[in-house]
Coordinates of C-alpha atoms in Angstrom, one line a residue:
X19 CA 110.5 58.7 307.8
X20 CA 108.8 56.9 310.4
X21 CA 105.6 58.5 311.7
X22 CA 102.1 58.0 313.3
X23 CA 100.7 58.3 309.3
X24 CA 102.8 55.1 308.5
X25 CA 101.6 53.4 311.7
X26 CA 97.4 54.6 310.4
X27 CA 98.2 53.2 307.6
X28 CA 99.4 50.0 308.7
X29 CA 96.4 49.9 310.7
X30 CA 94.2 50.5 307.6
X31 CA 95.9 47.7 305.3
X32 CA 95.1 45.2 308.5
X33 CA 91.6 46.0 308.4
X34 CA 91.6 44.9 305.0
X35 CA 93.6 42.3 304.9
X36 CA 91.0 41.0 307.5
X37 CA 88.1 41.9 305.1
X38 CA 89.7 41.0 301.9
X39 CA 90.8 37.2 302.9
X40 CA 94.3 38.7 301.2
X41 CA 96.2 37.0 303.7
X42 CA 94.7 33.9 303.6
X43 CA 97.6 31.1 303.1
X44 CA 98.4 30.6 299.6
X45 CA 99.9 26.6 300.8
X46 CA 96.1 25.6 299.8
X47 CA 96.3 27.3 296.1
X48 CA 98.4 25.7 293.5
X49 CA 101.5 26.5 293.3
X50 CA 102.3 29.6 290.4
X51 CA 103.6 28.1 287.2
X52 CA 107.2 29.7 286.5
X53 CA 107.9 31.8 283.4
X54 CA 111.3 29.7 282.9
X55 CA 111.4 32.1 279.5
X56 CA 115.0 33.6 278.7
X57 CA 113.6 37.6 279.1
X58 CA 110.9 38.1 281.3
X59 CA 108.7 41.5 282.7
X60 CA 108.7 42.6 285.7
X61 CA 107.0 44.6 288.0
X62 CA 107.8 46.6 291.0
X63 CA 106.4 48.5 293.4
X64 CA 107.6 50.8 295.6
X65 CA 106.1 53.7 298.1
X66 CA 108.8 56.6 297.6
X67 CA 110.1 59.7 299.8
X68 CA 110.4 61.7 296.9
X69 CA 111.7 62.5 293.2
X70 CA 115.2 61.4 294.4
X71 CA 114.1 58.0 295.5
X72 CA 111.9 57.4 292.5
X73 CA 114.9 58.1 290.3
X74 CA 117.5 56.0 292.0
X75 CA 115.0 53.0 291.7
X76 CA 114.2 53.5 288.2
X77 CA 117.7 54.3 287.2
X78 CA 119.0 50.9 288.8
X79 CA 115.6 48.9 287.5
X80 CA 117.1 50.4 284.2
X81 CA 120.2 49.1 284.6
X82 CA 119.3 45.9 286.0
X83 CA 117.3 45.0 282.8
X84 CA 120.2 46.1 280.4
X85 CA 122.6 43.8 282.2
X86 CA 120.2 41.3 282.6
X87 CA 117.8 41.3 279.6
X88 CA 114.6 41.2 281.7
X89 CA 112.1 44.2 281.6
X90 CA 111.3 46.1 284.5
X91 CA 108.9 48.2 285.0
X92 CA 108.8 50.8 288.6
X93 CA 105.7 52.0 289.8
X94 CA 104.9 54.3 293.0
X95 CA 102.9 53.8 295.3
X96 CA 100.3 55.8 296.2
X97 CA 99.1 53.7 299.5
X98 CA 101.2 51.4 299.6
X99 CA 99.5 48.9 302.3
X100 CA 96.2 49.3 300.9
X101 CA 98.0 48.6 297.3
X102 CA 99.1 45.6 298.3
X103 CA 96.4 44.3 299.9
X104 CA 94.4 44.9 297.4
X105 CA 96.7 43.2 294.8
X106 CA 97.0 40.0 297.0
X107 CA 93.5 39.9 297.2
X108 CA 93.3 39.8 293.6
X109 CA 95.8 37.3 292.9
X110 CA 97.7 39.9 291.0
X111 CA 100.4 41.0 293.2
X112 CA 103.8 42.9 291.5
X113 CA 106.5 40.8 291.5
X114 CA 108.9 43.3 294.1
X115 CA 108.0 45.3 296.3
X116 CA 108.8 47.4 299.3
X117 CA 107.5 45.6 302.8
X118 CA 108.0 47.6 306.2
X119 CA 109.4 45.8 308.6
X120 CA 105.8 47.2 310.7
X121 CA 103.6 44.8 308.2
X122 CA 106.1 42.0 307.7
X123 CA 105.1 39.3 309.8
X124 CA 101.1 39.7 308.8
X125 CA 102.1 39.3 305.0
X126 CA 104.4 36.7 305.9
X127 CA 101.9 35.0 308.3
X128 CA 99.8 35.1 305.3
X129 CA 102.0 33.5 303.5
X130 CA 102.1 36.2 300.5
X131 CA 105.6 36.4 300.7
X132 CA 108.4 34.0 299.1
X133 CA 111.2 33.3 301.2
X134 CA 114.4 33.5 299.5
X135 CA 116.6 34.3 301.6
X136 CA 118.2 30.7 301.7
X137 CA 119.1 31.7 298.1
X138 CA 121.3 34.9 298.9
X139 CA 125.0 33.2 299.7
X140 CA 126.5 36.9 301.4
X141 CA 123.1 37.2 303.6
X142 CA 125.4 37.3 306.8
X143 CA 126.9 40.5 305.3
X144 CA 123.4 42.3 306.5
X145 CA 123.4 42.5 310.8
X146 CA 121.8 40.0 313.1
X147 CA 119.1 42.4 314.2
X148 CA 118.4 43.3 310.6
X149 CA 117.9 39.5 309.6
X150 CA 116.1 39.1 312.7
X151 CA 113.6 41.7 311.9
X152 CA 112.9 40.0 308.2
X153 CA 113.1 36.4 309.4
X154 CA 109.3 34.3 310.0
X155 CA 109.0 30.7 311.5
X156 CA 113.1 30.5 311.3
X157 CA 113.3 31.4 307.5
X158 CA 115.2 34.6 306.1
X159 CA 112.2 36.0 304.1
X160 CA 113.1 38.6 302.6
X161 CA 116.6 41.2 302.3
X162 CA 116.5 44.5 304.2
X163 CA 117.2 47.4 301.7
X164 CA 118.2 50.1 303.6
X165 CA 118.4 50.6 307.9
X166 CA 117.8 53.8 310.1
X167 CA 118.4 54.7 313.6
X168 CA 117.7 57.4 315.7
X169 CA 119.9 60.3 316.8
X170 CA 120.1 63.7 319.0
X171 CA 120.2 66.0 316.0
X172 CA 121.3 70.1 317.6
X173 CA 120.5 73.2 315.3
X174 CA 124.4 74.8 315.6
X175 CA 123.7 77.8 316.0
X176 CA 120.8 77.4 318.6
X177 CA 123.2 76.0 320.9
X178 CA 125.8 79.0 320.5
X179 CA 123.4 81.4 321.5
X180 CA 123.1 79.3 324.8
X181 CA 126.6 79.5 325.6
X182 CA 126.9 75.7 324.8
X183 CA 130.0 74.0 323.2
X184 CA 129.9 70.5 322.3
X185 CA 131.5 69.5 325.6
X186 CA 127.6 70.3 326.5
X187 CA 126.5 67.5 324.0
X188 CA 124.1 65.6 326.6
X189 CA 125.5 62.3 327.5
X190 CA 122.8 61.6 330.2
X191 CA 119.5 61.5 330.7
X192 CA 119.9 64.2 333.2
X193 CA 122.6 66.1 331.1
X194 CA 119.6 66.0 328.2
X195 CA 117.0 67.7 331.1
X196 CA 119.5 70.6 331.6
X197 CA 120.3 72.0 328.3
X198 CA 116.9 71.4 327.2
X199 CA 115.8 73.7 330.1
X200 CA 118.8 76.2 328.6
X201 CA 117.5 75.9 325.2
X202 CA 114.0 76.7 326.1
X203 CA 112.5 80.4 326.1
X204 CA 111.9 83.2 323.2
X205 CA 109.8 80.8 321.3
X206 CA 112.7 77.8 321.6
X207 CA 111.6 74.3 322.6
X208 CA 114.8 72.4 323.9
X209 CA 112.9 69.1 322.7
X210 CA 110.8 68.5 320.0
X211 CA 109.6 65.3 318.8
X212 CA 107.0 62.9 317.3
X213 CA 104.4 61.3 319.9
X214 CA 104.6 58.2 319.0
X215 CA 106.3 54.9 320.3
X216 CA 108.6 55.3 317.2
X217 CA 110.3 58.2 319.1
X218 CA 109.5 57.8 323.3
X219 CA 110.2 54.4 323.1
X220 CA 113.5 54.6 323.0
X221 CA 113.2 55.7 326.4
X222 CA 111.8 52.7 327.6
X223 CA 114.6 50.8 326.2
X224 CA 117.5 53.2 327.1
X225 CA 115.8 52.5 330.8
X226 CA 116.5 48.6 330.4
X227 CA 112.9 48.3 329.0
X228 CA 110.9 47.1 326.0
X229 CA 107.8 46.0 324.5
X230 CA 108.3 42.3 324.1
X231 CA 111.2 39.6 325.1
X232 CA 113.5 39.2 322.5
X233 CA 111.9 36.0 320.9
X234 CA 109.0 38.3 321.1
X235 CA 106.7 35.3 322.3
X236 CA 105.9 37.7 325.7
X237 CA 104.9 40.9 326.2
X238 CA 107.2 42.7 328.6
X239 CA 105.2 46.5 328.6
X240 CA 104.2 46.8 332.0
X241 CA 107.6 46.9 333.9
X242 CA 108.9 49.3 335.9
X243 CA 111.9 50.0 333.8
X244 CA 109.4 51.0 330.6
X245 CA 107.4 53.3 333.5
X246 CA 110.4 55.1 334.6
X247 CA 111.4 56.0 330.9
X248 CA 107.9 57.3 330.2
X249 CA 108.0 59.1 333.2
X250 CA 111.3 61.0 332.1
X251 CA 109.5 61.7 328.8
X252 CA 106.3 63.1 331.0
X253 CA 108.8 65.0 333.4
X254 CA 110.2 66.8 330.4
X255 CA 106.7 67.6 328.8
X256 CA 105.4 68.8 332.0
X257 CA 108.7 71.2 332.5
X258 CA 107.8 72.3 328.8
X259 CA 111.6 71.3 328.3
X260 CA 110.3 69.1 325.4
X261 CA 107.4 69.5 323.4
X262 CA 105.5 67.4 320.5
X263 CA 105.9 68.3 317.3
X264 CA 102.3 69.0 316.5
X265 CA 102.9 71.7 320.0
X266 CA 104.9 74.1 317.9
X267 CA 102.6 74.1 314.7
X268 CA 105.2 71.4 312.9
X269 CA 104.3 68.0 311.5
X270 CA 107.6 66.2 312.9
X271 CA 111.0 67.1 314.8
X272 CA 112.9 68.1 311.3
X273 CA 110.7 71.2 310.7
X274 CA 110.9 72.0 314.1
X275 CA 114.9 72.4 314.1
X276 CA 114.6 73.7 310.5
X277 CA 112.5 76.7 311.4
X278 CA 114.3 76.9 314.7
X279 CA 111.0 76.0 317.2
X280 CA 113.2 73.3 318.5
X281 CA 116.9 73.9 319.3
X282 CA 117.0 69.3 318.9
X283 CA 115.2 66.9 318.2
X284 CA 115.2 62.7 317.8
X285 CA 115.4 61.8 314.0
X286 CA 116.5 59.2 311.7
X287 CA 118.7 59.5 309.2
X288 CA 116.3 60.7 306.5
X289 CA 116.1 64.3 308.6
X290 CA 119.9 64.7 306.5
X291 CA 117.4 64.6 303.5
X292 CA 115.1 66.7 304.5
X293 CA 117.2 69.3 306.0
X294 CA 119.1 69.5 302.4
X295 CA 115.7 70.1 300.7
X296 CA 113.7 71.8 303.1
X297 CA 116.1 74.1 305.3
X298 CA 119.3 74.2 303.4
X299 CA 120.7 77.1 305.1
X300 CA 120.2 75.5 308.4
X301 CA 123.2 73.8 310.4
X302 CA 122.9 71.3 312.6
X303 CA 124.8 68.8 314.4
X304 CA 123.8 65.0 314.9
X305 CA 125.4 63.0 318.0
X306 CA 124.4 59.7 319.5
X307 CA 121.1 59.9 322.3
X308 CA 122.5 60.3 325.7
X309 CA 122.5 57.1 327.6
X310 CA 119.5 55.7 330.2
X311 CA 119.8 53.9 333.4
X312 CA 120.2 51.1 331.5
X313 CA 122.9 52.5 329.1
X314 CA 122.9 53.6 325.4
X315 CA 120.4 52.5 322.9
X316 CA 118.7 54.2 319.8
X317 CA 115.8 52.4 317.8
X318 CA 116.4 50.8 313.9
X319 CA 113.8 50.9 311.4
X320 CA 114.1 49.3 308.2
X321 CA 112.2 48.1 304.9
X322 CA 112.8 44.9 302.8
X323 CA 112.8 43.6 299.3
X324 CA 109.6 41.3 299.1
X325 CA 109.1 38.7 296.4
X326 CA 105.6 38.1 295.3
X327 CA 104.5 34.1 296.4
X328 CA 102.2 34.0 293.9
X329 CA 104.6 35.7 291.4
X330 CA 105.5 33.9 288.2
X331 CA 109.0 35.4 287.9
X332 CA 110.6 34.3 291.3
X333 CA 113.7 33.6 290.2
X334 CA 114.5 36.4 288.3
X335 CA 112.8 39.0 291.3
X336 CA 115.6 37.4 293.4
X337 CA 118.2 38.0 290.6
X338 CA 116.9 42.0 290.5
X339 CA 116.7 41.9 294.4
X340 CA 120.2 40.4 294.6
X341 CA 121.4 43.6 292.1
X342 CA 119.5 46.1 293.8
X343 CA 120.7 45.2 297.3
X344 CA 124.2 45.1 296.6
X345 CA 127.2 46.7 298.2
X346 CA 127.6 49.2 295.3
X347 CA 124.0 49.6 294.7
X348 CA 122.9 50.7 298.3
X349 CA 125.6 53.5 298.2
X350 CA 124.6 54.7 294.7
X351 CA 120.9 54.9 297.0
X352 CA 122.9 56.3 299.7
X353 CA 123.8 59.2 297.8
X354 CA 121.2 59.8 295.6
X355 CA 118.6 60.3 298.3
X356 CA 120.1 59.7 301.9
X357 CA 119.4 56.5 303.5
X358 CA 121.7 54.0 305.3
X359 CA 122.9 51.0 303.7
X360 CA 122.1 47.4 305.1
X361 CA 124.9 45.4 303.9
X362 CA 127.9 46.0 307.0
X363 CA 130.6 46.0 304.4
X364 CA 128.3 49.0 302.6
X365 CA 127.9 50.8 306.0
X366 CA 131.4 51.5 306.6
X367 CA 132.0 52.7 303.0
X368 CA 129.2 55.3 303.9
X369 CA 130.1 56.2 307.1
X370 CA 133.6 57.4 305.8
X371 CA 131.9 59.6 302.9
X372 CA 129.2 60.8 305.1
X373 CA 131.0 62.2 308.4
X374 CA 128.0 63.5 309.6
X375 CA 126.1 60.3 310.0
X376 CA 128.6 59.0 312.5
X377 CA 126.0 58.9 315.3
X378 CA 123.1 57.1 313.1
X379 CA 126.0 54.5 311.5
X380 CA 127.2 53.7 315.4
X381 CA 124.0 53.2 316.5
X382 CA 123.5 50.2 314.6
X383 CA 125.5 47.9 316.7
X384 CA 123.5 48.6 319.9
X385 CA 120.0 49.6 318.0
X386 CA 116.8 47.6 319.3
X387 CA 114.7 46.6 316.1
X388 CA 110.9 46.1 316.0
X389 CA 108.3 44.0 317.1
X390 CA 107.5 41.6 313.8
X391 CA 104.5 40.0 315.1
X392 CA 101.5 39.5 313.0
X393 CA 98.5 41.9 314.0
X394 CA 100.7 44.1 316.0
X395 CA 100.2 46.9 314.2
X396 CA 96.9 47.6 315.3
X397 CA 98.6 47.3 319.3
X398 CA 101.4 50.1 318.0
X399 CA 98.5 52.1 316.8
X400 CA 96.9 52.3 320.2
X401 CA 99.8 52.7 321.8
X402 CA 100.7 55.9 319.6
X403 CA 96.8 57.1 320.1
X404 CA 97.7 56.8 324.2
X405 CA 100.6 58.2 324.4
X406 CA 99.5 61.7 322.8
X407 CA 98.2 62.5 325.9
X408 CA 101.5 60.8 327.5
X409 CA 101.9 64.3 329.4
X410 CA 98.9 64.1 332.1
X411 CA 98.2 61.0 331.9
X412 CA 99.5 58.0 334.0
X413 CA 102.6 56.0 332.4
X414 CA 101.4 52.8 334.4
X415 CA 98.2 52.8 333.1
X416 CA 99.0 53.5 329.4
X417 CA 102.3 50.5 329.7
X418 CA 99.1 48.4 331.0
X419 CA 96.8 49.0 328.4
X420 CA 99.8 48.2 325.5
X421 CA 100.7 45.1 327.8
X422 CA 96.8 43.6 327.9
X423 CA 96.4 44.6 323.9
X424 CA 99.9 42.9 322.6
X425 CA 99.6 39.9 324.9
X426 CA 96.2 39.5 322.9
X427 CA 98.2 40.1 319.4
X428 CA 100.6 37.7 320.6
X429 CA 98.3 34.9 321.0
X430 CA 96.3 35.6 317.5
X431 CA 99.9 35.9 315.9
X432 CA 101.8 33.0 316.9

């Protein structure tokens, strides 16, 4: 899942990609001599969301290499950013590995990352705003693996006990204030969510906001449409309609329906997971976030398969990449632990086995993807740091601060 932890970390793996020289361009070194043998090793690196994940990646690497005849060997994570800044540092990078779509642009920037797209002949079969989001100085770098949106999950039986049906499903932001003031009382929060941009901003866009244009070469934070969505979001918290996670003793919005603090809450697809491991006996419905002022919009997230530049088995990483991010391989992911495929003609297979993921799969063609802009991290990490104390505080002023601090990342980053 997406949280203020990943954003910290981020934040971390910049300071030391500052300190280490990690990023420093590799178009001055030599160029890696090519293991052209007929079997090769190699190495991948993945951070995981538990046991399940782990697994599925091993079991395909598995299969990859018996097919294939190349060895490949999985390894997790245990930081991932710091991992790999570390191993880019060192000149000793793995060969694949994960990349969030939050860190992209500085690896790319840095030029630690081999762009191959060019070499995938289906790469249209992954969505314009997925490309987008993996795509540096007009070059496909590198193939999403998997996409997320956001979604209005409801605990079931939370909303019967109101007197709701689902002809009460909010389709508003005003139908969202009322049965979030039903839903709230006898230790029930009607909202609960993360406090962080990863969550509210989709209020900013839903009001015809964002954070940048859509070349993302201007910063576009302090506007009156990205103040009245904050404003919502502060109207709500100061009802007590909607609460932060962290309110109601939880550490994000799925443990909150799960131990039924919060009667909904705005997830990703991964809460499906979660839910299944965590809160089994729990039901919940998932529908699409009510529309803005500006119209319906949820927020994608999404990682990518990166290729090593300084890796000495390029052409056969691409050949694993190519296996692991095919049609049938992102479905075997999709059920063994839950995420959304990134391939279109993958994503409609799912969404007919998975009913309940309707909302999350139809909020890909209108989903705003994320700023990919080399340093931003550090911007988003402020930003999440402000808006924490979104509920007293001036919108205006917080929108200003983020517009002054990315218009400063912008410059360093492009």
């Amino acid at each position: 899942m997406v949280t203020r932890t990943t954003v910290a970390a981020l934040a971390t793996c910049a300071a030391l990609l500052a300190a280490t020289g990690c990023s420093s361009s590799f178009g001055d070194a030599k160029e890696p001599e090519q293991d052209k043998s007929g079997k090769q090793e190699l190495t991948v690196l993945i951070a995981t969301s538990g046991d399940a994940e782990t697994q599925a990646v091993k079991a395909a690497a598995a299969a990859y290499a018996k097919e294939s005849g190349n060895a490949v060997t999985v390894s997790v994570a245990k930081d991932m950013n710091q991992q790999l800044a570390q191993a880019f540092a060192g000149h000793k990078p793995p060969d694949v590995f994960y990349v969030n779509s939050d860190q992209f642009a500085n690896y790319a920037k840095g030029g630690s990352l081999y762009p191959y797209g060019d070499r995938i002949p289906d790469a249209s079969d992954f969505s314009e705003q997925l490309r987008t989001s993996f795509t540096y100085d007009g070059k496909l770098v590198c193939l999403p693996k998997d996409t997320s949106t956001l979604g209005l999950a409801v605990n079931s039986d939370l909303w019967k006990k109101a007197g709701l049906t689902a002809k009460d499903y909010p389709k508003s932001w005003q139908e969202l204030r009322n049965v979030a003031d039903k839903l709230t009382g006898g230790g029930v929060t009607g909202l609960v969510t993360s406090d962080e941009y990863q969550r509210l901003g989709v209020f900013m866009k839903q009001a015809g906001g964002w954070l940048t244009s859509t070349d993302q070469k201007k910063m576009t934070a302090a506007t009156p449409e990205n103040a009245e969505g904050l404003a919502f979001v502060q109207s709500m918290l100061t009802s007590g309609s909607m609460k932060y996670a962290k309110q109601v003793d939880t550490s994000w919005g799925g443990e909150a329906l799960g131990k039924g603090k919060a009667a909904m809450t705005i997830e990703g697809n991964w809460l499906d997971g979660g839910m299944k491991l965590d809160y089994p006996d729990v039901k919940y419905d998932v529908v699409p976030l009510p529309a803005g002022p500006a119209g319906r919009s949820t927020l994608a997230f999404s990682t990518c398969w990166g290729v090593a530049a300084e890796s000495a088995h390029r052409a056969a990483s691409v050949d694993l990449v190519t296996y692991l991010s095919s049609a049938d391989q992102q479905l075997a992911f999709a059920d063994a632990f839950g995420v959304m495929p990134s391939r279109t003609s993958a994503l409609t297979t799912y969404a007919e086995r998975q009913p309940r993921a309707k909302a999350w799969v139809e909020g890909s063609a209108y989903a705003q993807g994320p700023v990919t802009i080399a340093g931003f991290d550090k911007v988003l990490s402020q930003f999440n740091t402000d808006l924490q104390s979104l509920r007293t505080a001036d919108p205006k002023k917080i929108l200003a601060d983020l517009q002054r601090n990315g218009e400063q990342a912008i410059a360093k980053g492009n």
